[in-house]
mmCIF file of C-alpha atoms in Angstrom:
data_model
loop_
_atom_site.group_PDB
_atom_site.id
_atom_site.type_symbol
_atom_site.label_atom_id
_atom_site.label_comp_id
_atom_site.label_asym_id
_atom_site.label_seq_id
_atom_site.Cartn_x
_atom_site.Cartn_y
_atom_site.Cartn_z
ATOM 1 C CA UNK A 1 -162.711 110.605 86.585
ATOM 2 C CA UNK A 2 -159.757 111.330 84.821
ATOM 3 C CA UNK A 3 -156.853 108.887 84.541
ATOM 4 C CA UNK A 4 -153.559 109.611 87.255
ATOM 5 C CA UNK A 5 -151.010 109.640 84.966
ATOM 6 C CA UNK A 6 -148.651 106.381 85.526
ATOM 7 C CA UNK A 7 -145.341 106.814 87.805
ATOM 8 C CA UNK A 8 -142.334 105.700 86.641
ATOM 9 C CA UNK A 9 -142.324 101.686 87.509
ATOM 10 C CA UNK A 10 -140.629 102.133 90.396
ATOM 11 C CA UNK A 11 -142.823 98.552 91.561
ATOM 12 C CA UNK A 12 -139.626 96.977 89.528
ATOM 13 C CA UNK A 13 -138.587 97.062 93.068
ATOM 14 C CA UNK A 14 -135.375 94.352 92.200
ATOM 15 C CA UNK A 15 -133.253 97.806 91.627
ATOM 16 C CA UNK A 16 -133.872 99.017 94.600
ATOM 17 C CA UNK A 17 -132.699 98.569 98.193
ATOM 18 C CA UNK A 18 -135.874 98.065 100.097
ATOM 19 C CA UNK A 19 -138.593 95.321 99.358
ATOM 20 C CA UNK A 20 -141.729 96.398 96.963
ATOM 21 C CA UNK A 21 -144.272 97.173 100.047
ATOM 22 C CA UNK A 22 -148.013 95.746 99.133
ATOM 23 C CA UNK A 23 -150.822 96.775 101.040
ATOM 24 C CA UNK A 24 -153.531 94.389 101.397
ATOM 25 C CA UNK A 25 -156.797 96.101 101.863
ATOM 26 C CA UNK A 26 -159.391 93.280 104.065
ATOM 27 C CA UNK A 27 -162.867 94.835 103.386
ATOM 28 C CA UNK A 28 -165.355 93.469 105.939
ATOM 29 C CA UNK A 29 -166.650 90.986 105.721
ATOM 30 C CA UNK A 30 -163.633 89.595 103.750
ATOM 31 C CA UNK A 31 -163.013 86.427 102.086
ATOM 32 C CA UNK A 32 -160.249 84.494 103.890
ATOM 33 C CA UNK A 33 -159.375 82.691 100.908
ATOM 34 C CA UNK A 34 -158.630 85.898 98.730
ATOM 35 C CA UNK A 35 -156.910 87.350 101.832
ATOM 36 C CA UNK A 36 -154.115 84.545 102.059
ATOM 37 C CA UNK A 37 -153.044 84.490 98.682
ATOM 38 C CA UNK A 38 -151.081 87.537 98.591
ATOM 39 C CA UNK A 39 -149.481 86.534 101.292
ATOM 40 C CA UNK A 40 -148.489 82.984 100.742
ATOM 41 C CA UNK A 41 -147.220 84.301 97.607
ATOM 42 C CA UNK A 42 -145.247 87.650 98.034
ATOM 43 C CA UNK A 43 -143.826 86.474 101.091
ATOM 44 C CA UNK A 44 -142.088 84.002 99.276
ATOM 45 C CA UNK A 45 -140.007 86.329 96.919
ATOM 46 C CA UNK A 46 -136.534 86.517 97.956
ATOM 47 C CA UNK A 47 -134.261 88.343 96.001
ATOM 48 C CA UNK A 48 -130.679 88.935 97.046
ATOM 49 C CA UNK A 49 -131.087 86.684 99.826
ATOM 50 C CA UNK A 50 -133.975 89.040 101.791
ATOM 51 C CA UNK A 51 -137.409 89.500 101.032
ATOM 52 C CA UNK A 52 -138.296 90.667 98.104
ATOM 53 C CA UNK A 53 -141.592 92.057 99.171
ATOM 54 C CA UNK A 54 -142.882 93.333 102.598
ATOM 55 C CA UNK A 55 -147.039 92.706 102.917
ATOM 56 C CA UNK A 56 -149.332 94.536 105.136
ATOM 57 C CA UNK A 57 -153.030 93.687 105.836
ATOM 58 C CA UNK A 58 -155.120 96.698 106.836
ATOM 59 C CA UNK A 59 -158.464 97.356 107.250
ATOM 60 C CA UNK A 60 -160.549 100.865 107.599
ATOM 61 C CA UNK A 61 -160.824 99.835 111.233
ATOM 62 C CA UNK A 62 -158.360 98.101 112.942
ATOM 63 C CA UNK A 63 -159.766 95.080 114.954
ATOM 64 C CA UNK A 64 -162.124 92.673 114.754
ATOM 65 C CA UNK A 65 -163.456 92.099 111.322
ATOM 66 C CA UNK A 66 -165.534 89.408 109.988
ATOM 67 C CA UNK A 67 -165.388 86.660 106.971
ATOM 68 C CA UNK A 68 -167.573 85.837 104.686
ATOM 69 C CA UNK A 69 -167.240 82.239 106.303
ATOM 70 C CA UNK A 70 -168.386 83.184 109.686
ATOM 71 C CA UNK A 71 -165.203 83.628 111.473
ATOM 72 C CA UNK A 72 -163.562 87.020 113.169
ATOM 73 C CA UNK A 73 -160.063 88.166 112.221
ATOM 74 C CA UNK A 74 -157.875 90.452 114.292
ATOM 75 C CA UNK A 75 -156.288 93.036 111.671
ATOM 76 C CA UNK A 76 -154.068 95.547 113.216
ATOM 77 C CA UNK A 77 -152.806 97.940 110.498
ATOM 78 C CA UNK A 78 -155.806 100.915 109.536
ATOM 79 C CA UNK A 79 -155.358 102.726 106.366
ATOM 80 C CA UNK A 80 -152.423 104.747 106.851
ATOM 81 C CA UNK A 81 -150.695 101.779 105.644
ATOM 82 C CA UNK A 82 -151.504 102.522 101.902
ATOM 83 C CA UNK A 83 -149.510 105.855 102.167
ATOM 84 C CA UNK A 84 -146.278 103.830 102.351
ATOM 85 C CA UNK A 85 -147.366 101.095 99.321
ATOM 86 C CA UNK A 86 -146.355 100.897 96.172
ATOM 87 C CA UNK A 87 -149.098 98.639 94.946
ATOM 88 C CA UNK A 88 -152.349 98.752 96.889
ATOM 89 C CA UNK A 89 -154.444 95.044 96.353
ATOM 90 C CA UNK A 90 -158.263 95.022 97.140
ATOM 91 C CA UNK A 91 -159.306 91.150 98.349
ATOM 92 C CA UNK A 92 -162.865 90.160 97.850
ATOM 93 C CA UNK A 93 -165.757 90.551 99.856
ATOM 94 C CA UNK A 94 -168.774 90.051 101.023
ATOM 95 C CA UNK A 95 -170.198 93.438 101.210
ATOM 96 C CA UNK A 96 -169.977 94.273 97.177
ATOM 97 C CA UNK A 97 -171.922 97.446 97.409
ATOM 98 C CA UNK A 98 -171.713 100.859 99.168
ATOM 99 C CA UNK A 99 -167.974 99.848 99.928
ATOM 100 C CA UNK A 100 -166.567 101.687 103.162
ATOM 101 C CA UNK A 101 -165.748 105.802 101.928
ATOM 102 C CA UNK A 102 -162.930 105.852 103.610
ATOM 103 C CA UNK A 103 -161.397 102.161 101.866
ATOM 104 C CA UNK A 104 -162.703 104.219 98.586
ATOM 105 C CA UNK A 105 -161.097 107.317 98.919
ATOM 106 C CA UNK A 106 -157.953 104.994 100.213
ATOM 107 C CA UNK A 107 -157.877 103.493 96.754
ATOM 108 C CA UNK A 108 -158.603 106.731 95.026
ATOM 109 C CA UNK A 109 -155.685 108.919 96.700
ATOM 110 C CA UNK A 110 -153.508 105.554 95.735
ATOM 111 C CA UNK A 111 -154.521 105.506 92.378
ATOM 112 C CA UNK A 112 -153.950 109.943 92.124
ATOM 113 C CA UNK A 113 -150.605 109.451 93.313
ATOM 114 C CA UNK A 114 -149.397 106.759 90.655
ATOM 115 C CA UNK A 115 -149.545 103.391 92.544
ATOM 116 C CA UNK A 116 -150.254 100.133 91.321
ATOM 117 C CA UNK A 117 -153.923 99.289 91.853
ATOM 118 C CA UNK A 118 -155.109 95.413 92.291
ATOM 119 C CA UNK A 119 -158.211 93.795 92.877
ATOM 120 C CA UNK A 120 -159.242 89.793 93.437
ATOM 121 C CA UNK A 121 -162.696 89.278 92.862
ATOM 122 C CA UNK A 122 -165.434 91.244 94.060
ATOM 123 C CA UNK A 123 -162.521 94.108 95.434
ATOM 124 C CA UNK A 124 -163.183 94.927 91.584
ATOM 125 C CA UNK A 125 -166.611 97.083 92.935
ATOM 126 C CA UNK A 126 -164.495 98.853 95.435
ATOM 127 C CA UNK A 127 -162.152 99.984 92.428
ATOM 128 C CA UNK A 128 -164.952 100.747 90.279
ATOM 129 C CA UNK A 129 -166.508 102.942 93.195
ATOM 130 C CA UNK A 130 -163.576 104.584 93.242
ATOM 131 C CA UNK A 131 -163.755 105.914 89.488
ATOM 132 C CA UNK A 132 -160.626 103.463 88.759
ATOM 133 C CA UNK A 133 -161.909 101.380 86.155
ATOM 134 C CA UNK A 134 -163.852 103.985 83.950
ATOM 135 C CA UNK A 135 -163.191 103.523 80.585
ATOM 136 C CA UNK A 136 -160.920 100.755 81.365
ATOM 137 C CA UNK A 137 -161.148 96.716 81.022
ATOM 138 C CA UNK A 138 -161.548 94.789 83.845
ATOM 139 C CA UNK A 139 -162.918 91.658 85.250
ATOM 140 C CA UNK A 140 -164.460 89.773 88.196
ATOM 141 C CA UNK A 141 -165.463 86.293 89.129
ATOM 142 C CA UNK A 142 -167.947 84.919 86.753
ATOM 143 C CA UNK A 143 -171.025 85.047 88.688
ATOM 144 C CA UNK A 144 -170.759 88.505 89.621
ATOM 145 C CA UNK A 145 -170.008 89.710 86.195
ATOM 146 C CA UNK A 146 -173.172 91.158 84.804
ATOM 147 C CA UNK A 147 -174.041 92.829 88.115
ATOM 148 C CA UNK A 148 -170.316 94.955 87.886
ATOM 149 C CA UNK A 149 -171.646 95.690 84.546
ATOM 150 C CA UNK A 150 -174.803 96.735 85.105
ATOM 151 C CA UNK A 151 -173.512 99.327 88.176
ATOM 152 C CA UNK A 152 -170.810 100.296 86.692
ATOM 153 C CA UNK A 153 -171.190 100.675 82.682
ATOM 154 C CA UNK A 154 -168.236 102.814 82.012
ATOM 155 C CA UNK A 155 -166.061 100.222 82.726
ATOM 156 C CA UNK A 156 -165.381 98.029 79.575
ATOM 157 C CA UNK A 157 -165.886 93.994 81.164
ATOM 158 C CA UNK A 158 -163.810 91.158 80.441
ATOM 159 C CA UNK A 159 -166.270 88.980 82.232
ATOM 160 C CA UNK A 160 -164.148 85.397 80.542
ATOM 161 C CA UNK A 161 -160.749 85.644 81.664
ATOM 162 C CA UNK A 162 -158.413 84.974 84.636
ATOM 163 C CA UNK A 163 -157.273 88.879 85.288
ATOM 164 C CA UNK A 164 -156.447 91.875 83.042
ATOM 165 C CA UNK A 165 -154.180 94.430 83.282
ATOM 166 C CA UNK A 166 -155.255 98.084 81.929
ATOM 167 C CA UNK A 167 -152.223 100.532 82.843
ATOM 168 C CA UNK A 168 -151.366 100.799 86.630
ATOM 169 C CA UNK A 169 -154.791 98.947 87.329
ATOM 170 C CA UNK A 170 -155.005 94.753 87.583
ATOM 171 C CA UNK A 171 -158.413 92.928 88.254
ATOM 172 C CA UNK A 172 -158.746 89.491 89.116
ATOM 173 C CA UNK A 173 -161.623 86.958 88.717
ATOM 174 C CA UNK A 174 -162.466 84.691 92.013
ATOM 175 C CA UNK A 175 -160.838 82.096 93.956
ATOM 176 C CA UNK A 176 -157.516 80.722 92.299
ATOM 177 C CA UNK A 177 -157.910 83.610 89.211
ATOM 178 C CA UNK A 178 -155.878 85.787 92.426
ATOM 179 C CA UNK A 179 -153.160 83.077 92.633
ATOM 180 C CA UNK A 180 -152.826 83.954 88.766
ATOM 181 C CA UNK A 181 -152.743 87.944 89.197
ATOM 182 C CA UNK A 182 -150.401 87.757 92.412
ATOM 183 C CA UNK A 183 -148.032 85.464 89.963
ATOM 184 C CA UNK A 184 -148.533 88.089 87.162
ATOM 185 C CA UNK A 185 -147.440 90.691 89.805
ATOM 186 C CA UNK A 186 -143.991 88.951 91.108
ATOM 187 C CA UNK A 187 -143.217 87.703 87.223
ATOM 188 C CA UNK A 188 -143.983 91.723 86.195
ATOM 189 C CA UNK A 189 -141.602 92.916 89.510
ATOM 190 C CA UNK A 190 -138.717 90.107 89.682
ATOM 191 C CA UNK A 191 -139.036 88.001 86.112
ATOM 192 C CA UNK A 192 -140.725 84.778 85.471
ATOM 193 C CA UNK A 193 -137.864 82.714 86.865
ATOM 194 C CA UNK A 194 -138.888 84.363 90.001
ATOM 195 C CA UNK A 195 -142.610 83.893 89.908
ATOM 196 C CA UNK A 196 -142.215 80.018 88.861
ATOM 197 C CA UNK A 197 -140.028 79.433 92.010
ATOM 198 C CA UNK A 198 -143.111 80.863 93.697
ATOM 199 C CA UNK A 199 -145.645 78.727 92.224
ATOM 200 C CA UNK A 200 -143.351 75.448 92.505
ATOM 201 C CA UNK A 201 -142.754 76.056 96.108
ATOM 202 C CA UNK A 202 -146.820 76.645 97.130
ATOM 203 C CA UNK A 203 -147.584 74.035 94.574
ATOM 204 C CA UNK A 204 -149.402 75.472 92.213
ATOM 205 C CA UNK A 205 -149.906 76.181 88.053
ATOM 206 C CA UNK A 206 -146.986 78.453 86.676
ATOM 207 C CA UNK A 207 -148.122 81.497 85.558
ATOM 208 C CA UNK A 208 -151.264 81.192 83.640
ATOM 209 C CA UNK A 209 -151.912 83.773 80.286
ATOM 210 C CA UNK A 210 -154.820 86.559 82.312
ATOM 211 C CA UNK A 211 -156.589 85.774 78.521
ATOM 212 C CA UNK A 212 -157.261 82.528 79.466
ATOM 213 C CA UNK A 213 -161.038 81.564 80.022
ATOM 214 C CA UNK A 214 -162.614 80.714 83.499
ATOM 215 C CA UNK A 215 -162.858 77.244 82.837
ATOM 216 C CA UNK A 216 -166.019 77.385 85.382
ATOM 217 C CA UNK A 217 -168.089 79.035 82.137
ATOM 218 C CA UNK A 218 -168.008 76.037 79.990
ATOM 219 C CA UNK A 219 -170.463 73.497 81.162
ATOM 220 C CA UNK A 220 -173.629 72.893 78.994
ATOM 221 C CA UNK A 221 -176.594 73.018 80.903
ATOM 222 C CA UNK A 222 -177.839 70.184 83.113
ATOM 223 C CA UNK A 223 -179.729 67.874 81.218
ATOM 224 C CA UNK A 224 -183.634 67.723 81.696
ATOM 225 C CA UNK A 225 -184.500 64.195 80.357
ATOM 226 C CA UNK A 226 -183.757 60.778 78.869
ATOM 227 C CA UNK A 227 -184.922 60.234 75.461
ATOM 228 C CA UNK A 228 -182.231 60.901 73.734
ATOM 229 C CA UNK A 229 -180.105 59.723 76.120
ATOM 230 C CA UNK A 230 -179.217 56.548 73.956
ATOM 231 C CA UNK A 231 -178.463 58.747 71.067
ATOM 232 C CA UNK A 232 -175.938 61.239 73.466
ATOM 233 C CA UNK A 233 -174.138 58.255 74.333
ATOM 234 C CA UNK A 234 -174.025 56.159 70.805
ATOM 235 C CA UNK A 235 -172.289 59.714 69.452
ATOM 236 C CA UNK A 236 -169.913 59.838 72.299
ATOM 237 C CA UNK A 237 -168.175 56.306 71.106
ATOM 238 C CA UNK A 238 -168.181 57.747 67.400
ATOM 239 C CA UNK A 239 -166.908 60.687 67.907
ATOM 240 C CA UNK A 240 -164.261 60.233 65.503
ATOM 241 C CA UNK A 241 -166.552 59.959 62.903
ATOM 242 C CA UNK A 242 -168.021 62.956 60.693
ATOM 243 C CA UNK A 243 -171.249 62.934 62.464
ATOM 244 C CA UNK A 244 -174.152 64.995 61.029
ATOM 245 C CA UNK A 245 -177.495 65.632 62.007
ATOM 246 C CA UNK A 246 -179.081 63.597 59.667
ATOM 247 C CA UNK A 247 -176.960 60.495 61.615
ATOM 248 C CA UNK A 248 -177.983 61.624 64.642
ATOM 249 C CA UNK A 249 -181.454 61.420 63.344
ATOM 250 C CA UNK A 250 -181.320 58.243 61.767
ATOM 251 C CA UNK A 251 -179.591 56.458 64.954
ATOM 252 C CA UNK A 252 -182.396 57.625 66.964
ATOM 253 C CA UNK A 253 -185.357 56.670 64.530
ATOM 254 C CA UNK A 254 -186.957 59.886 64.119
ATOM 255 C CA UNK A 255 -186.810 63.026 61.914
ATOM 256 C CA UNK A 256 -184.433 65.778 62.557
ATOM 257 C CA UNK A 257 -186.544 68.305 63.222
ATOM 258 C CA UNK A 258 -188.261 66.006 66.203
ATOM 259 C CA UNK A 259 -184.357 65.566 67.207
ATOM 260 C CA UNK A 260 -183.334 68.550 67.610
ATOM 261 C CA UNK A 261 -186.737 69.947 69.351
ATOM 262 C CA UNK A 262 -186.333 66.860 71.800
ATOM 263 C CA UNK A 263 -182.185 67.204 72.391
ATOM 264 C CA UNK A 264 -182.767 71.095 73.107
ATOM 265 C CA UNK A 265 -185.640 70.140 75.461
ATOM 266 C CA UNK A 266 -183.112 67.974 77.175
ATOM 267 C CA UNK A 267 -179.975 69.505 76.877
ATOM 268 C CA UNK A 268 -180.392 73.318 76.612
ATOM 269 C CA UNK A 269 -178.574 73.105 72.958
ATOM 270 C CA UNK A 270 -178.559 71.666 69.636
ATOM 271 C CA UNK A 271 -177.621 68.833 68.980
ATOM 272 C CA UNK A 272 -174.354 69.815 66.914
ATOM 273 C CA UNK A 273 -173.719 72.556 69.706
ATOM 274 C CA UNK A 274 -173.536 69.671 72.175
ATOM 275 C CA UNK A 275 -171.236 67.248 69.410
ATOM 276 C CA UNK A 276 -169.003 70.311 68.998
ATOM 277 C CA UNK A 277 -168.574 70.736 73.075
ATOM 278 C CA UNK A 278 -167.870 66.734 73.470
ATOM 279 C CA UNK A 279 -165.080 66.818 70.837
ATOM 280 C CA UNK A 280 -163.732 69.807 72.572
ATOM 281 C CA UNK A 281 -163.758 68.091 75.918
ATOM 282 C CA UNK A 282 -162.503 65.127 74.515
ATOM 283 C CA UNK A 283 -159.777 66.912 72.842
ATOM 284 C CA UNK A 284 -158.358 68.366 75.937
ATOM 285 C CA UNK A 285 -159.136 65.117 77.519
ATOM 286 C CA UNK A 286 -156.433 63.543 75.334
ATOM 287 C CA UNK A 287 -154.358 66.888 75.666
ATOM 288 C CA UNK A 288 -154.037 66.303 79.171
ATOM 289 C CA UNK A 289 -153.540 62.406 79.271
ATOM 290 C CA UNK A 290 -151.418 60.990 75.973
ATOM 291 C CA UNK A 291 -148.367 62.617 73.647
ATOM 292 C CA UNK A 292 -150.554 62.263 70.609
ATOM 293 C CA UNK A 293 -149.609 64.928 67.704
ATOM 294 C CA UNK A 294 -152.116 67.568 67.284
ATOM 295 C CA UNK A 295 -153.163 65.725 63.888
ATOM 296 C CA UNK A 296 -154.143 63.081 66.104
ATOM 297 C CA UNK A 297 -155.484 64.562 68.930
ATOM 298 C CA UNK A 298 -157.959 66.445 66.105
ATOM 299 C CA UNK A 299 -158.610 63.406 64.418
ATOM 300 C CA UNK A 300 -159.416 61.596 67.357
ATOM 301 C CA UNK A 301 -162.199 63.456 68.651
ATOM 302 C CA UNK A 302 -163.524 64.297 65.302
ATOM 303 C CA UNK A 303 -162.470 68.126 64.984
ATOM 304 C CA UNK A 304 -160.647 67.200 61.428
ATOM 305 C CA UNK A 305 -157.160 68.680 61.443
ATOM 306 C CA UNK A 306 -154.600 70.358 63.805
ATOM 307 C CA UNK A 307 -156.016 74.061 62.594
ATOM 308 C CA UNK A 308 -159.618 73.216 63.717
ATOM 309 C CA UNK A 309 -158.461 71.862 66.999
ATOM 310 C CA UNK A 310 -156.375 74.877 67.597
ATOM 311 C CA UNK A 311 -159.448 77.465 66.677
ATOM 312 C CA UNK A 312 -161.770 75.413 68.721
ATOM 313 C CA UNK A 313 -159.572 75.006 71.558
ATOM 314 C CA UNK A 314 -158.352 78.704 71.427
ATOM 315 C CA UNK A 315 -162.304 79.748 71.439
ATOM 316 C CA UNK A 316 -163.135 77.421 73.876
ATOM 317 C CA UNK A 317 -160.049 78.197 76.662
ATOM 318 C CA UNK A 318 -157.723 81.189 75.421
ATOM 319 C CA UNK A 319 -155.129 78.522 74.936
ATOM 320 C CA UNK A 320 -153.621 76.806 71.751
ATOM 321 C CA UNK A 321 -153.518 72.956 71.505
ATOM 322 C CA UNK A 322 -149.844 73.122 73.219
ATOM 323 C CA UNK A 323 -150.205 75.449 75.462
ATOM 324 C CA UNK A 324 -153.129 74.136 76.860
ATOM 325 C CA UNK A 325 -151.009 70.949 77.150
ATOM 326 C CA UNK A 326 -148.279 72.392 79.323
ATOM 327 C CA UNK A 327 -150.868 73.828 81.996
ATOM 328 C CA UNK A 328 -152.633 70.958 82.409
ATOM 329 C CA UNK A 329 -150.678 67.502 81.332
ATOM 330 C CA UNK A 330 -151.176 64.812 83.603
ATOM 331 C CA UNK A 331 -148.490 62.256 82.690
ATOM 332 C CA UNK A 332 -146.687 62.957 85.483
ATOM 333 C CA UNK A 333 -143.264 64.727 85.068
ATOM 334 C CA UNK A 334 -140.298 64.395 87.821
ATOM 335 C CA UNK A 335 -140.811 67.589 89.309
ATOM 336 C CA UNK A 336 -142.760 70.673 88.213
ATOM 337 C CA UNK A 337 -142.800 72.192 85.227
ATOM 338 C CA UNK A 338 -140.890 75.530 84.829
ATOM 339 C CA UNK A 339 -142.824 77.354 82.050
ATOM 340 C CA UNK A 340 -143.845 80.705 81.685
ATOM 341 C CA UNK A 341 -146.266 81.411 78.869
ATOM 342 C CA UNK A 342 -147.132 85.562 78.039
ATOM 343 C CA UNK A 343 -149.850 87.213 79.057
#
């Protein structure tokens, strides 16, 4: 499918005289969670003292739908709704494949005549059914990452980050990654001022970068035994030091080839893959809790200086050393933070 050619950002809806209208498309079963985000946040936007957007659920059937926890939820609006949007936003569901035709062609007449096209979570499959993300880079939550990819290989997957944005299309990853896009949205509409008011009033994160990492994707694997358990935990209180693999070796009293067969066995890694991820946890452990200078924070947990802290951390999370620091400091500030960082 060819790409609609983009309409002339008329979602900058601050220069007109009517609020930016966002249809909310509830594919059933839907995900409640997904479903009240857009409208906790949008419906906060007030510019000019009145609203600055006006949201509308719909559904391909108005009436009774069900959740993907169980419950039923009345929606009244059917699809005629999207013919008066300006941005049409897929929520996440339950029902991933074979999406409803008519919610498909919905999205697709959207998309032909220029709208902005958004997805949270597993709404990315309806766009993709739709021919939407062909060619383009988008993303979904983690766990459903490789099966988007493997139905829809046109598509160019950013299965790592938060949300992307790929001309008039946006795709979100799961659960608070559509807290992130709807910010993204309002700070892309009405300025970041506007989108941090948002976020400080429902209480949560500013406006995250979309590059930045699920966090969710970092974990090592559960460990699988004990013996080197002593080792593990004598390297965690030297992890200043410049520890190698021969000292790893040594401090467990065998040779390092039988240490690192035994700490894969145990820990699905090597044993410097698993040093490398403590100092990187530790780093942002000491991001997130002191004011110690980057040359500090890198000495600290054994990373060396401020430029390998910043490549590991960047690797690791999408962030740099300070930025990381500003999403996630827990000193405790008087009041929240205002701070917008790029996307």
């Amino acid at each position: 499918m060819s790409r609609p050619k983009a309409a002339p950002r008329s979602h900058r809806s601050h220069r007109s005289h009517r609020p930016h209208r966002i249809a909310v498309i509830a594919p059933s079963p839907v995900s409640m969670f997904n479903l009240a985000v857009p409208e906790m946040l949008f419906e906060r936007v007030e510019v000019a003292g009145g609203p600055g957007y006006e949201v509308v659920v719909c559904t391909p059937q108005p009436g009774t739908i069900a959740t993907t926890g169980g419950l039923s939820l009345h929606v009244e609006r059917g699809l005629d709704a999207v013919r008066d949007a300006d941005t049409l936003l897929v929520t996440g569901t339950g029902h991933r494949y074979e999406p409803d035709p008519r919610t498909v062609a919905a999205v697709r007449e959207a998309a032909d005549a220029g709208r902005r096209i958004a997805s949270i979570c597993s709404g990315a499959f309806v766009l993709a059914e739709a021919g939407l993300l062909d060619g383009r880079s988008a993303t979904t939550y983690w766990q459903l990452a490789e099966e988007l990819r493997s139905r829809y290989p046109a598509l160019d997957l950013k299965g790592d980050v938060l949300y992307v944005e790929d001309g008039q299309v946006m795709t979100s990853s799961g659960y608070a990654a559509g807290i992130d896009l709807c910010l993204h949205i309002i700070r892309t509409d009405y300025g970041a001022a506007a989108a941090n008011e948002v976020a400080r009033a429902a209480l949560v994160a500013p406006v995250r970068p979309g590059g930045q990492t699920q966090f969710t994707q970092t974990p090592l694997p559960p460990e699988r035994g004990n013996a080197c358990a002593d080792t593990r935990g004598w390297a965690m209180r030297h992890l200043d030091e410049p520890l190698t693999l021969t000292d790893l070796a040594r401090q467990a009293g065998v040779s390092v080839r039988t240490l690192t067969r035994r700490f894969h066995a145990e820990s699905g890694v090597s044993p410097l893959q698993w040093l490398l991820h403590q100092r990187v946890e530790r780093a942002k452990e000491l991001l997130e809790t002191t004011k110690l200078p980057m040359d500090r924070v890198a000495e600290a947990c054994g990373l060396g200086t401020a430029d390998s802290l910043r490549g590991h951390l960047v690797r690791r999370t999408g962030l740099t050393p300070s930025a990381y620091r500003v999403q996630f400091s827990r000193l405790g500030t008087q009041g929240p933070r205002n701070t917008s960082i790029a996307a």
